[in-house]
């Protein structure tokens, strides 16, 4: 979700469309012209997958895999150029990969579509595409790309996220037109172009801290290991060689990464949270939250508020514990209202307001 | 810790003495006349225990077992009768049990000591004595008694905490003189006298909610399973037959409890917290905390603040995450200041105040 102005927003539906929404009137219009390689759950032929391959609800429908439109972001000069950026799951036959496009939004039609990033290879599993996007204070586009595995890979040699010749499991920094900035970190001549950081398993949310301009991102662990990280140029966040969680594949032993220096998370949970599209609170409705990191959790359906002291966590609060609604994304409106997007069959948008006593 | 007035308090040291403390001048005096069966870590002959029997610090000293003076509570009419109540670990040769005494505090001497509760049997393990105490709004004394096990017991028949003929793993309700109230719940003629609730593993903290008069208690689980419970007359809190954690003894299967109805916790954590001496916040320093449950955690050394809506948890906040000081007890002073007692080699008392900006 991203805001055109205080009332109008563009919203990415996981199993659906890119929508134009008027939050005041609740009017909504699907945006047409989306690339045809978009893969959503509605296209999934459930009968093709062996029993237990994907998590299922009681009624048998698949809901928890990764697919569909992942994130939408407006250009910082959207009012002038009407450019938007969309990340989504792209399909080629029975294989999938993340794709990030830039397009011009004319009325409710996407035109002038250009692919900015399409980290391969296309592989069968519907896991951990990443697709989190934010503009840094430097005007560059930062994009999270997951390693695409559910279980740890036991292939020979470097793990995907540690292999700088593999496009997955990285964070990218690119120019808004898809070209590579001159001042990206140097990972050597064999490394994939555009890589800004490595050692990523399944990062979704990425956001800029107001005032400091620091970039923070959330990451899903396996069994525990959910993290909040601070993005640094050239950093290696360690997956799978170091993790605060446990491996899903018993006895898994990642290959050594010669000379690697791993960057620790700023915070890791001792329980499964599944942190997603995070943001910094800059509103006035809850003055005591100002500057806190707001992190939606898919797992138990609660919202996490993290108070930082510089790069150190002081307090962590779990909110809406009595609600049990899977939360996908937190976003501040231009006027500083906090909105939440849910991850449900019929997804909803909430504004978070103080309870009237 | 309990307050004589805003400045003077009686403090129970785990490895030490019962102390009179002046919080303003920091003057302290040990209170003499404590029963000689008191067992503290200082009396422990470490060489007698097989390697790995008890958790050890790097220097080999035992710190994390249960022993010493557990809780001190002043009589509601202390200013008139100078009666105090103390729970502690009592030793008989190499065996231990909880003991609760009432005494009169004359100057700094305990006199007129009477044993109110001494749930047996005396057994070797230094685990889970309980010893949490509070006066209910009914003037009765409520006392938590742990089941005294570290691993689950695989004895034949009912588990300790489920066995109403076993004195352990229960919450007691007694008169301040040690007699049994007429209006205690009826558990049948074979049940131990004084039992108010059953199915308790390792409850330490117990406190009364202001305004409602409800009694709340914390409980330690095994691997996870840490809980906050609401005390109800005759309730069975389920241990070990139902738990939100996992058993330490692999393959353990508790015996069925015919006809049992188990009472669920109000809150359970998905991580290990080791919640201890809890209290309700009634101060003015943090108006937004008013009526919240404040729960010290031994495990990671943080403080938990739980906002309730009646008997439902709305939010849970973990505070002081950057401190890593094991916290044993939270207590409100008569004027509404929040004090914390630490669980360290050189334990400290903190007042929690708002940070000066």
Coordinates of C-alpha atoms in Angstrom, one line a residue, chain B residues 12 66 68-73 85-89 97-100 117 119 128-134 141-148 170-172 200 202-206 329:
Chain B
X12 CA 13.8 -11.0 52.0
X66 CA 15.3 -22.3 44.6
X68 CA 16.5 -19.2 50.9
X69 CA 13.9 -16.7 52.0
X70 CA 11.2 -16.5 49.4
X71 CA 8.7 -13.8 50.3
X72 CA 7.9 -11.5 53.2
X73 CA 4.5 -10.0 53.7
X85 CA 4.6 -13.6 57.3
X86 CA 7.6 -15.2 55.8
X87 CA 8.0 -18.1 53.4
X88 CA 11.3 -19.9 53.1
X89 CA 13.1 -23.1 52.3
X97 CA 10.3 -28.2 52.0
X98 CA 8.5 -24.9 52.0
X99 CA 7.7 -23.4 55.3
X100 CA 5.5 -20.3 56.0
X117 CA 2.1 -24.0 56.5
X119 CA 3.7 -28.7 52.9
X128 CA 9.8 -25.1 42.8
X129 CA 8.9 -24.4 46.4
X130 CA 6.4 -21.6 45.5
X131 CA 6.1 -19.5 48.6
X132 CA 4.2 -16.6 46.9
X133 CA 1.9 -14.9 49.4
X134 CA -0.8 -12.3 49.4
X141 CA -3.8 -15.5 53.3
X142 CA -3.2 -17.1 49.9
X143 CA 0.0 -19.1 49.4
X144 CA 1.4 -20.8 46.3
X145 CA 3.1 -24.2 46.7
X146 CA 5.0 -25.7 43.9
X147 CA 5.1 -29.4 43.0
X148 CA 8.9 -29.6 43.8
X170 CA -1.5 -26.4 45.1
X171 CA -2.6 -22.9 46.2
X172 CA -3.7 -22.6 49.8
X200 CA 0.1 -26.0 40.0
X202 CA 5.7 -23.7 40.0
X203 CA 3.8 -20.6 40.9
X204 CA 5.7 -17.9 42.6
X205 CA 4.0 -14.5 42.3
X206 CA 0.5 -13.9 43.5
X329 CA 9.9 -9.0 42.3

